[in-house]
Amino acid sequence: MATINENYSKLAAGYLFPEIGRRVSAFTQENPDANVIRLGIGDVTEPLPAACVAAMHKAVDDMSVRDSFRGYGPEQGYEFLRTAIVEHAFKPRGVEIAADEVFISDGSKCDTGNILDIFGADNTVAVMDPVYPVYVDTNVMAGRTGAAGKDGRYEGLVYVPVTAENDFVPSLPDEPVDLIYLCYPNNPTGTVASRETLKQWVDYARAHDAIIFFDAAYEAYITDPEIPHSIYEIEGARDVAIEFRSFSKNAGFTGTRCAYTVIPKELTGKTSTGEDQPIHPLWNRRHCTKFNGVSYPIQRAAEAVFTPEGQQQINELIQFYLTNAGLIREGLESAGITVYGGVNAPYVWLKTPGGAGSWDFFDQLLSKGHLVGTPGSGFGAAGEGYFRLSAFNSRENIEQAVERFQRVVG
Amino acid sequence: MATINENYSKLAAGYLFPEIGRRVSAFTQENPDANVIRLGIGDVTEPLPAACVAAMHKAVDDMSVRDSFRGYGPEQGYEFLRTAIVEHAFKPRGVEIAADEVFISDGSKCDTGNILDIFGADNTVAVMDPVYPVYVDTNVMAGRTGAAGKDGRYEGLVYVPVTAENDFVPSLPDEPVDLIYLCYPNNPTGTVASRETLKQWVDYARAHDAIIFFDAAYEAYITDPEIPHSIYEIEGARDVAIEFRSFSKNAGFTGTRCAYTVIPKELTGKTSTGEDQPIHPLWNRRHCTKFNGVSYPIQRAAEAVFTPEGQQQINELIQFYLTNAGLIREGLESAGITVYGGVNAPYVWLKTPGGAGSWDFFDQLLSKGHLVGTPGSGFGAAGEGYFRLSAFNSRENIEQAVERFQRVVG
């Protein structure tokens, strides 16, 4: 009798974004002429950088000729890309990472989920609230939680509230935790962590033999020179942190698929008898056994991100989306809305007007403004009464969206 | 205190192919002038089909223009590819699969490993012996086994021997099993399963509420018209089988990365209280939460496999490798070696001459013939005394390899 993994039945609801998709699709079926503007899912809209396009064409040509054809590549990624990453993404910020500490993958969502494979079932997990739902759901699926309560919070997870009340600075947990998810610049709030905040968490992890999962998917959007881009800018972080990075949001690779995860060789976990075990060989083993490397043309496209042309082109993309974020911020503020984020991140996080519930406000914006955002409560109980707007769209749509928003709340 | 998944420490040895790589690399460092021919890992050598190259170029251009740019695609794969698969890979063989039962992924290795996520830890797993190591290792990592014995077999797994003694036809297990891996055409033995053999397993699964994981990565190599290409050609299989397929070996996508998994909607597993639960929504949930879809240009390349030009080009590729396999078979037989496979599969499975140990023969072939194969024992205890040669190489290298083999054993 083949039994299923019953932890899946604990999952409280559909994954957030499919639920948004369902509501939007129901609306557009009833209103086929409505020109809906989507600032919900954080998906880029502008074409790939020209340097990436050229590199991919060249790599496709490599695949068409026997002498330059590539079969199975190294599961961990090609040396050319791992080296380009350490040289260009870390070294200029004074962070020393070895190329073989970088594991190329097809996405940070995949990596933040799959990383759990190499950790014990008994770890206590801390997440911020609100939080990117994948961190929570993958722990539920892996059996590290009990059932969900009425507020959607799972028994056994430690939720750290991050709201206007604490100025979006998470407090260290009162109870001991083992695995800690930090995402900065933050999805969904668009806020950043100062060097001091990150240092507190690194010190906590060092003191408690905890491990930090640091999701830096949005680091390219940091405009404030005082804000760290990498957790490894904090002293001692190599002993306690794994960092996840992606080409999705800086180079527009959401449909192209390439990301990477850094596992420093110093990083250790514990056996049940309390011995230190290095994490790097565990992840290497998982990667080699359950993954087969990223497509060669895609790795060449990612490599091109680090050429001078590529860097200039992605900077233009990032500036474009940040200008969008600024327009949203200003437009909402001028309508009397309290907004956060949108300065060092492509997301604007706002308080719903009149204290409306997040999903109520979602339905209101959709039906009256034909505008799609993401309900804050979809990211966790502490997100209730908040709402996220993404800056990923054309300038025209952003300007339209701001006008519509103002009209709906006006 | 962050604890590791200690099941990883049960893994008896490094993954087979890295170990081969290590030995070859040590040899070539000592013998830098040796022209080593590699028939070890089953990796294609010929360029991508022209239809796929053209489709990928076009898709890369799509990504360079705002109007045709694609961000996040459906996690399950684009409709265009799912539909092409059901129309061209299944319908012509009388197999009805719905497009939404096909999940596009970046590899069958990944899927056969990840599928375990949705099943309970208490399932008893049956594998053939010899077997593709990933099936075993991923179960070890997921905690479904005890420790490895001296013969490399893990406590708790049910090994079904498949050797010359039983004519490579696996007997049904005496004890009840819940999850069954079948791979046909078989890696590593190159043998196939008749309709009758497959029907026995489907009937067994139906009688025992077991689920079959059917790995059909090599189906394109079947030359015998009586041999089923899909498990779903067997009546009743939709209720009990998941099928894994790949573009790696038919279209040369080992470095391009695209595969797919079929989950029929009728397929159910059991809850701990014995209720039926459909598997399709579980895999859909896993796919949406821990995967983000395959790169758009890659899916376009895969779609092109099913065009008339694509079909002709992959048939030429398959014929090329099958001719290689025939040359290996004949060359070895004429040297007095007993060989299996190589007719409906790109692998030749041979008895080591004089009953040599598999790794001894590996070392002998490498040092005397500068020729790399795969030791049968690397695929399981019952593979001891066997050896695998892959037909994936240039014609010139295959001819050279046969000569070298004959010289070493002569």
XYZ file of N, CA and C in Angstrom, chain A residues 290-379:
270
model
N 20.271 14.763 -7.083
C 18.890 15.132 -7.427
C 18.802 16.309 -8.396
N 19.895 16.665 -9.008
C 19.890 17.803 -9.937
C 20.930 17.521 -11.008
N 20.754 18.100 -12.184
C 21.695 17.770 -13.252
C 22.316 18.984 -13.906
N 22.362 20.083 -13.160
C 22.993 21.276 -13.721
C 22.009 22.105 -14.526
N 22.373 23.366 -14.719
C 21.542 24.302 -15.481
C 21.964 24.230 -16.946
N 20.998 24.383 -17.814
C 21.214 24.386 -19.262
C 22.432 25.249 -19.635
N 23.269 24.714 -20.511
C 24.488 25.435 -20.904
C 24.202 26.829 -21.480
N 23.284 26.981 -22.437
C 23.041 28.346 -22.959
C 22.574 29.320 -21.869
N 21.857 28.814 -20.886
C 21.382 29.698 -19.810
C 22.566 30.138 -18.939
N 23.490 29.233 -18.683
C 24.666 29.619 -17.880
C 25.502 30.654 -18.626
N 25.586 30.519 -19.963
C 26.321 31.535 -20.735
C 25.614 32.885 -20.661
N 24.275 32.860 -20.699
C 23.517 34.115 -20.577
C 23.787 34.764 -19.216
N 23.830 33.941 -18.169
C 24.083 34.472 -16.819
C 25.496 35.045 -16.731
N 26.442 34.354 -17.341
C 27.825 34.856 -17.334
C 27.896 36.264 -17.935
N 27.086 36.468 -18.993
C 27.114 37.766 -19.688
C 26.611 38.912 -18.818
N 25.861 38.589 -17.762
C 25.409 39.632 -16.834
C 26.608 40.378 -16.244
N 27.740 39.679 -16.131
C 28.906 40.270 -15.458
C 29.887 40.957 -16.407
N 29.571 40.991 -17.703
C 30.400 41.769 -18.623
C 30.090 43.249 -18.415
N 30.981 44.139 -18.867
C 30.682 45.576 -18.711
C 29.349 45.963 -19.348
N 29.049 45.422 -20.540
C 27.769 45.738 -21.191
C 26.608 45.198 -20.362
N 26.787 43.954 -19.905
C 25.741 43.339 -19.093
C 25.465 44.136 -17.841
N 26.531 44.593 -17.175
C 26.361 45.364 -15.948
C 25.623 46.678 -16.217
N 25.987 47.304 -17.323
C 25.318 48.566 -17.652
C 23.839 48.330 -17.956
N 23.596 47.250 -18.690
C 22.201 46.964 -19.071
C 21.346 46.575 -17.858
N 21.906 45.793 -16.942
C 21.068 45.445 -15.782
C 20.880 46.659 -14.871
N 21.892 47.529 -14.819
C 21.698 48.747 -14.026
C 20.559 49.599 -14.576
N 20.462 49.630 -15.901
C 19.350 50.380 -16.509
C 18.008 49.744 -16.153
N 17.978 48.415 -16.195
C 16.740 47.714 -15.828
C 16.334 48.029 -14.391
N 17.319 47.942 -13.500
C 17.037 48.151 -12.082
C 16.574 49.583 -11.832
N 17.257 50.540 -12.492
C 16.847 51.941 -12.362
C 15.426 52.143 -12.857
N 15.114 51.460 -13.932
C 13.772 51.567 -14.507
C 12.722 51.127 -13.493
N 12.951 49.956 -12.904
C 11.960 49.445 -11.944
C 11.951 50.279 -10.649
N 13.115 50.781 -10.253
C 13.162 51.611 -9.040
C 12.428 52.936 -9.268
N 12.539 53.468 -10.482
C 11.786 54.687 -10.797
C 10.290 54.387 -10.712
N 9.888 53.217 -11.236
C 8.492 52.782 -11.078
C 8.088 52.759 -9.605
N 8.951 52.174 -8.797
C 8.644 52.051 -7.362
C 8.469 53.434 -6.743
N 9.335 54.371 -7.148
C 9.238 55.742 -6.642
C 7.920 56.391 -7.044
N 7.495 56.143 -8.276
C 6.226 56.719 -8.742
C 5.056 56.169 -7.931
N 5.121 54.866 -7.622
C 4.054 54.269 -6.809
C 4.049 54.899 -5.414
N 5.230 54.937 -4.811
C 5.351 55.539 -3.469
C 4.727 56.936 -3.417
N 5.208 57.783 -4.344
C 4.746 59.179 -4.338
C 3.252 59.279 -4.603
N 2.817 58.506 -5.589
C 1.390 58.558 -5.962
C 0.509 58.137 -4.803
N 0.939 57.118 -4.062
C 0.125 56.627 -2.943
C 0.187 57.597 -1.758
N 1.399 58.103 -1.516
C 1.537 59.052 -0.407
C 0.670 60.286 -0.640
N 0.660 60.757 -1.895
C -0.132 61.960 -2.182
C -1.624 61.673 -2.035
N -1.996 60.382 -2.043
C -3.402 60.025 -1.795
C -3.633 59.723 -0.323
N -2.637 60.004 0.503
C -2.806 59.858 1.946
C -2.561 58.462 2.473
N -1.970 57.613 1.644
C -1.698 56.235 2.057
C -0.336 56.176 2.759
N -0.247 55.350 3.804
C 1.037 55.125 4.465
C 1.778 54.017 3.735
N 2.974 54.336 3.244
C 3.709 53.351 2.436
C 5.097 53.082 3.020
N 5.583 51.892 2.744
C 6.927 51.456 3.151
C 7.605 50.846 1.937
N 8.915 50.644 2.038
C 9.644 50.005 0.945
C 9.712 50.879 -0.288
N 10.089 50.260 -1.417
C 10.086 50.972 -2.685
C 11.276 51.884 -2.901
N 12.218 51.892 -1.958
C 13.413 52.720 -2.128
C 14.629 51.858 -2.443
N 14.767 50.766 -1.684
C 15.852 49.807 -1.907
C 15.297 48.466 -2.388
N 14.121 48.502 -2.953
C 13.445 47.272 -3.333
C 12.357 47.580 -4.356
N 12.007 46.593 -5.163
C 10.982 46.821 -6.194
C 9.565 46.634 -5.674
N 9.394 46.560 -4.356
C 8.057 46.389 -3.784
C 7.680 47.564 -2.902
N 6.429 47.992 -3.021
C 5.874 48.991 -2.118
C 4.853 48.269 -1.229
N 4.992 48.489 0.065
C 4.147 47.829 1.070
C 3.310 48.926 1.698
N 2.026 48.744 1.701
C 1.197 49.854 2.143
C 0.168 49.403 3.158
N -0.267 50.358 3.970
C -1.381 50.092 4.882
C -2.668 50.278 4.117
N -3.552 49.309 4.194
C -4.824 49.450 3.472
C -5.597 50.625 4.046
N -6.227 51.407 3.172
C -6.943 52.601 3.668
C -8.137 52.203 4.538
N -8.310 52.914 5.600
C -9.436 52.665 6.496
C -9.358 51.345 7.219
N -8.161 50.774 7.243
C -7.990 49.508 7.960
C -8.732 48.342 7.341
N -8.964 48.417 6.034
C -9.657 47.319 5.342
C -8.839 46.035 5.447
N -9.517 44.889 5.408
C -8.838 43.615 5.358
C -8.082 43.486 4.035
N -6.989 42.752 4.037
C -6.133 42.674 2.854
C -6.866 42.108 1.636
N -7.606 41.023 1.823
C -8.305 40.426 0.676
C -9.480 41.295 0.255
N -10.120 41.971 1.206
C -11.202 42.894 0.842
C -10.660 44.004 -0.042
N -9.492 44.522 0.359
C -8.895 45.587 -0.437
C -8.473 45.059 -1.806
N -7.983 43.818 -1.837
C -7.642 43.180 -3.119
C -8.859 43.187 -4.042
N -9.993 42.709 -3.508
C -11.204 42.613 -4.332
C -11.699 43.996 -4.778
N -11.552 44.961 -3.865
C -11.973 46.326 -4.169
C -11.132 46.925 -5.307
N -9.810 46.795 -5.188
C -8.905 47.324 -6.223
C -9.157 46.640 -7.561
N -9.408 45.337 -7.500
C -9.624 44.588 -8.744
C -10.946 45.004 -9.380
N -12.004 45.042 -8.592
C -13.314 45.292 -9.200
C -13.480 46.764 -9.593
N -12.988 47.671 -8.758
C -13.191 49.092 -9.071
C -12.069 49.688 -9.915
N -10.841 49.188 -9.718
C -9.709 49.796 -10.411
C -9.092 48.899 -11.475
N -9.597 47.661 -11.581
C -9.008 46.692 -12.521
C -7.499 46.594 -12.296
N -7.151 46.590 -11.026
C -5.754 46.635 -10.621
C -5.492 45.470 -9.669
N -4.418 44.716 -9.938
C -4.091 43.547 -9.130
C -2.855 43.818 -8.284
N -2.992 43.606 -6.982
C -1.848 43.635 -6.076
C -1.829 42.347 -5.292
N -1.070 42.308 -4.213
C -1.023 41.092 -3.403
C -1.455 41.419 -1.980
N -2.455 40.688 -1.469
C -2.932 40.941 -0.103
C -1.839 40.628 0.905
N -1.594 41.542 1.820
C -0.551 41.326 2.820
C -0.767 40.083 3.650
N -2.023 39.758 3.932
C -2.305 38.594 4.767
C -1.902 37.297 4.066
N -1.757 37.331 2.750
C -1.270 36.154 2.029
C 0.160 35.812 2.407
N 0.860 36.764 3.000
C 2.244 36.543 3.427
C 2.336 36.216 4.918
